Coordinates of N, CA, C and O in Angstrom, one line a residue:
M788 N -6.0 -27.5 -9.3 CA -5.9 -26.1 -9.5 C -7.2 -25.5 -10.2 O -7.5 -24.4 -9.9
R789 N -7.8 -26.3 -11.0 CA -9.0 -25.8 -11.7 C -10.1 -25.6 -10.7 O -10.9 -24.7 -10.8
V790 N -10.2 -26.4 -9.6 CA -11.2 -26.2 -8.6 C -11.1 -24.9 -7.9 O -12.0 -24.1 -7.7
I791 N -9.8 -24.5 -7.7 CA -9.6 -23.2 -7.0 C -10.0 -22.1 -8.0 O -10.6 -21.1 -7.5
M792 N -9.7 -22.2 -9.3 CA -10.1 -21.2 -10.2 C -11.6 -21.0 -10.3 O -12.1 -19.9 -10.4
I793 N -12.3 -22.1 -10.3 CA -13.8 -22.1 -10.4 C -14.3 -21.4 -9.2 O -15.2 -20.6 -9.3
I794 N -13.8 -21.8 -8.0 CA -14.3 -21.1 -6.8 C -14.0 -19.6 -6.8 O -14.8 -18.8 -6.4
A795 N -12.8 -19.2 -7.3 CA -12.5 -17.8 -7.4 C -13.4 -17.1 -8.3 O -13.9 -16.0 -8.0
V796 N -13.8 -17.7 -9.5 CA -14.7 -17.1 -10.4 C -16.1 -16.9 -9.8 O -16.7 -15.9 -9.9
A797 N -16.5 -18.0 -9.1 CA -17.8 -17.9 -8.4 C -17.9 -16.9 -7.4 O -18.9 -16.1 -7.2
C798 N -16.8 -16.7 -6.6 CA -16.7 -15.6 -5.6 C -16.7 -14.3 -6.2 O -17.4 -13.3 -5.7
A799 N -16.0 -14.1 -7.3 CA -16.0 -12.8 -8.0 C -17.3 -12.5 -8.6 O -17.8 -11.3 -8.5
A800 N -18.0 -13.5 -9.1 CA -19.4 -13.2 -9.6 C -20.3 -12.8 -8.5 O -21.2 -12.0 -8.7
A801 N -20.2 -13.4 -7.4 CA -21.0 -13.1 -6.2 C -20.8 -11.7 -5.8 O -21.8 -11.0 -5.3
A802 N -19.6 -11.2 -5.9 CA -19.3 -9.8 -5.5 C -20.0 -8.8 -6.4 O -20.3 -7.7 -5.9
C803 N -20.4 -9.2 -7.6 CA -21.1 -8.3 -8.5 C -22.6 -8.4 -8.4 O -23.3 -7.8 -9.1
N804 N -23.1 -9.3 -7.6 CA -24.5 -9.5 -7.4 C -25.2 -8.3 -6.9 O -24.7 -7.6 -6.0
S805 N -26.3 -8.0 -7.4 CA -27.0 -6.8 -7.0 C -27.5 -6.8 -5.6 O -27.8 -5.7 -5.1
S806 N -27.4 -7.9 -4.9 CA -27.8 -7.9 -3.5 C -26.7 -7.4 -2.6 O -26.9 -7.2 -1.4
D807 N -25.5 -7.2 -3.2 CA -24.3 -6.7 -2.4 C -24.5 -5.2 -2.3 O -24.6 -4.5 -3.3
A808 N -24.6 -4.7 -1.1 CA -24.8 -3.2 -0.9 C -23.7 -2.4 -1.5 O -23.9 -1.2 -1.8
N809 N -22.5 -3.0 -1.6 CA -21.3 -2.2 -2.1 C -21.1 -2.4 -3.6 O -20.2 -1.8 -4.1
A810 N -21.9 -3.2 -4.2 CA -21.8 -3.4 -5.7 C -22.1 -2.1 -6.4 O -23.0 -1.4 -6.0
P811 N -21.5 -1.9 -7.6 CA -21.8 -0.7 -8.4 C -23.3 -0.8 -8.8 O -23.8 -1.9 -9.0
S812 N -23.9 0.3 -9.0 CA -25.3 0.4 -9.4 C -25.4 1.6 -10.4 O -24.6 2.4 -10.5
G813 N -26.6 1.7 -11.0 CA -26.8 2.8 -11.9 C -26.3 2.5 -13.3 O -25.9 1.4 -13.7
P814 N -26.3 3.6 -14.1 CA -25.9 3.4 -15.5 C -24.4 3.0 -15.7 O -24.1 2.5 -16.8
C815 N -23.6 3.2 -14.7 CA -22.2 2.8 -14.8 C -21.9 1.4 -14.3 O -20.7 1.0 -14.3
A816 N -22.9 0.7 -13.7 CA -22.6 -0.5 -13.0 C -21.9 -1.5 -13.9 O -20.9 -2.1 -13.5
S817 N -22.4 -1.7 -15.1 CA -21.8 -2.7 -16.0 C -20.3 -2.4 -16.3 O -19.4 -3.2 -16.3
D818 N -20.1 -1.1 -16.6 CA -18.7 -0.6 -16.9 C -17.8 -0.8 -15.7 O -16.6 -1.2 -15.8
E819 N -18.3 -0.5 -14.5 CA -17.5 -0.6 -13.3 C -17.2 -2.0 -13.0 O -16.0 -2.4 -12.7
Q820 N -18.1 -2.9 -13.2 CA -17.9 -4.3 -12.9 C -16.9 -4.9 -13.9 O -16.0 -5.7 -13.5
Q821 N -16.9 -4.5 -15.2 CA -15.9 -5.0 -16.2 C -14.5 -4.4 -15.8 O -13.6 -5.2 -15.9
A822 N -14.5 -3.2 -15.4 CA -13.2 -2.6 -15.0 C -12.6 -3.3 -13.8 O -11.4 -3.6 -13.7
L823 N -13.4 -3.6 -12.8 CA -13.0 -4.3 -11.6 C -12.5 -5.7 -11.9 O -11.5 -6.2 -11.4
A824 N -13.2 -6.4 -12.9 CA -12.7 -7.7 -13.3 C -11.4 -7.6 -14.0 O -10.6 -8.5 -13.9
L825 N -11.2 -6.6 -14.8 CA -10.0 -6.4 -15.6 C -8.8 -6.0 -14.8 O -7.7 -6.5 -14.9
Y826 N -9.0 -4.9 -14.0 CA -7.9 -4.3 -13.3 C -7.7 -4.8 -11.8 O -6.8 -4.5 -11.2
G827 N -8.7 -5.5 -11.3 CA -8.6 -6.1 -10.0 C -9.1 -5.1 -8.9 O -9.7 -4.0 -9.3
T828 N -8.9 -5.4 -7.7 CA -9.4 -4.6 -6.6 C -8.6 -3.3 -6.5 O -7.4 -3.4 -6.4
P829 N -9.3 -2.2 -6.4 CA -8.6 -0.9 -6.3 C -8.1 -0.7 -4.9 O -8.6 -1.3 -3.9
L830 N -7.1 0.2 -4.7 CA -6.6 0.6 -3.4 C -7.7 1.4 -2.7 O -7.8 1.4 -1.4
G831 N -8.5 2.1 -3.4 CA -9.5 3.0 -2.8 C -10.6 3.3 -3.8 O -10.4 3.2 -5.0
A832 N -11.8 3.6 -3.3 CA -12.9 4.0 -4.1 C -13.7 5.1 -3.4 O -13.8 5.0 -2.2
S833 N -14.2 6.0 -4.2 CA -15.0 7.1 -3.6 C -16.1 7.5 -4.5 O -15.9 7.4 -5.8
T834 N -17.2 7.9 -4.0 CA -18.3 8.3 -4.8 C -18.8 9.7 -4.3 O -19.0 9.9 -3.1
Q835 N -18.9 10.6 -5.2 CA -19.4 12.0 -4.9 C -20.5 12.3 -5.9 O -20.1 12.5 -7.1
G836 N -21.7 12.2 -5.5 CA -22.8 12.5 -6.5 C -22.8 11.4 -7.5 O -22.9 10.2 -7.2
D837 N -22.7 11.8 -8.8 CA -22.7 10.8 -9.9 C -21.4 10.4 -10.4 O -21.2 9.8 -11.4
V838 N -20.3 10.7 -9.6 CA -18.9 10.4 -10.0 C -18.3 9.4 -9.1 O -18.3 9.7 -7.8
T839 N -17.9 8.3 -9.6 CA -17.2 7.3 -8.8 C -15.8 7.2 -9.3 O -15.5 7.0 -10.5
T840 N -14.8 7.2 -8.3 CA -13.4 7.1 -8.7 C -12.8 5.9 -8.0 O -12.9 5.8 -6.8
Y841 N -12.1 5.1 -8.8 CA -11.3 4.0 -8.3 C -9.8 4.3 -8.4 O -9.4 4.7 -9.5
T842 N -9.1 4.2 -7.3 CA -7.7 4.5 -7.3 C -6.8 3.3 -7.2 O -7.1 2.4 -6.4
Y843 N -5.8 3.2 -8.1 CA -4.9 2.0 -8.2 C -3.5 2.4 -7.8 O -3.2 3.6 -7.7
A844 N -2.7 1.4 -7.6 CA -1.3 1.6 -7.3 C -0.6 2.5 -8.4 O -1.0 2.5 -9.5
G845 N 0.3 3.3 -7.9 CA 1.0 4.2 -8.8 C 0.2 5.5 -9.1 O 0.7 6.3 -10.0
G846 N -0.9 5.7 -8.5 CA -1.7 6.9 -8.7 C -2.6 6.9 -9.9 O -3.3 7.9 -10.2
S847 N -2.8 5.7 -10.5 CA -3.7 5.6 -11.6 C -5.1 5.6 -11.1 O -5.4 5.1 -10.0
S848 N -6.1 6.1 -11.9 CA -7.5 6.2 -11.5 C -8.4 5.9 -12.6 O -8.1 6.1 -13.8
L849 N -9.5 5.3 -12.3 CA -10.6 5.1 -13.2 C -11.8 6.0 -12.7 O -12.1 5.8 -11.5
I850 N -12.3 6.8 -13.5 CA -13.4 7.7 -13.1 C -14.6 7.4 -13.9 O -14.6 7.5 -15.2
F851 N -15.7 7.1 -13.3 CA -17.0 6.8 -13.9 C -18.0 8.0 -13.6 O -18.2 8.2 -12.4
T852 N -18.5 8.6 -14.6 CA -19.4 9.7 -14.4 C -20.8 9.3 -15.1 O -20.9 9.1 -16.3
A853 N -21.8 9.2 -14.2 CA -23.2 8.9 -14.7 C -23.9 10.2 -15.0 O -23.8 11.2 -14.3
N854 N -24.5 10.2 -16.2 CA -25.3 11.4 -16.6 C -26.6 10.9 -17.2 O -26.6 10.5 -18.4
G855 N -27.6 10.9 -16.4 CA -28.9 10.3 -16.8 C -28.7 8.8 -17.0 O -28.4 8.1 -16.1
S856 N -29.0 8.3 -18.2 CA -28.8 6.9 -18.4 C -27.5 6.5 -19.2 O -27.4 5.4 -19.6
T857 N -26.6 7.5 -19.3 CA -25.3 7.2 -19.9 C -24.2 7.3 -18.9 O -24.3 7.8 -17.8
C858 N -23.1 6.7 -19.3 CA -21.9 6.6 -18.4 C -20.7 7.0 -19.2 O -20.5 6.6 -20.4
T859 N -19.8 7.8 -18.6 CA -18.5 8.2 -19.2 C -17.4 7.6 -18.4 O -17.4 7.8 -17.1
E860 N -16.5 7.0 -19.0 CA -15.3 6.4 -18.2 C -14.1 7.2 -18.7 O -13.8 7.4 -19.8
T861 N -13.3 7.6 -17.6 CA -12.1 8.4 -17.9 C -11.0 7.7 -17.1 O -11.2 7.3 -15.9
S862 N -9.8 7.6 -17.7 CA -8.7 7.0 -16.9 C -7.6 8.0 -16.8 O -7.3 8.8 -17.7
T863 N -6.9 8.0 -15.7 CA -5.7 8.8 -15.5 C -4.5 8.0 -15.1 O -4.7 6.9 -14.5
Q864 N -3.3 8.3 -15.6 CA -2.1 7.6 -15.3 C -1.3 8.3 -14.2 O -1.2 9.6 -14.3
G865 N -0.9 7.6 -13.2 CA -0.1 8.2 -12.1 C 1.3 8.5 -12.4 O 1.9 8.3 -13.4

């Protein structure tokens, strides 16, 4: 069972690698990666300008807004 967990962690770490074209980038990258690790894979994700929204089951959302070198995280409950 530990081998499976180690492989899963290695695969999750690879998904956050900067060589992944779909990986978060910019000032919110670290916050987004932590949220994805904590909450899991979202049902959907969209980016418009400096705002990235992750949608989860039940209508909950995590919204990351980049402003220069800072990031603001907002959550909504469905």
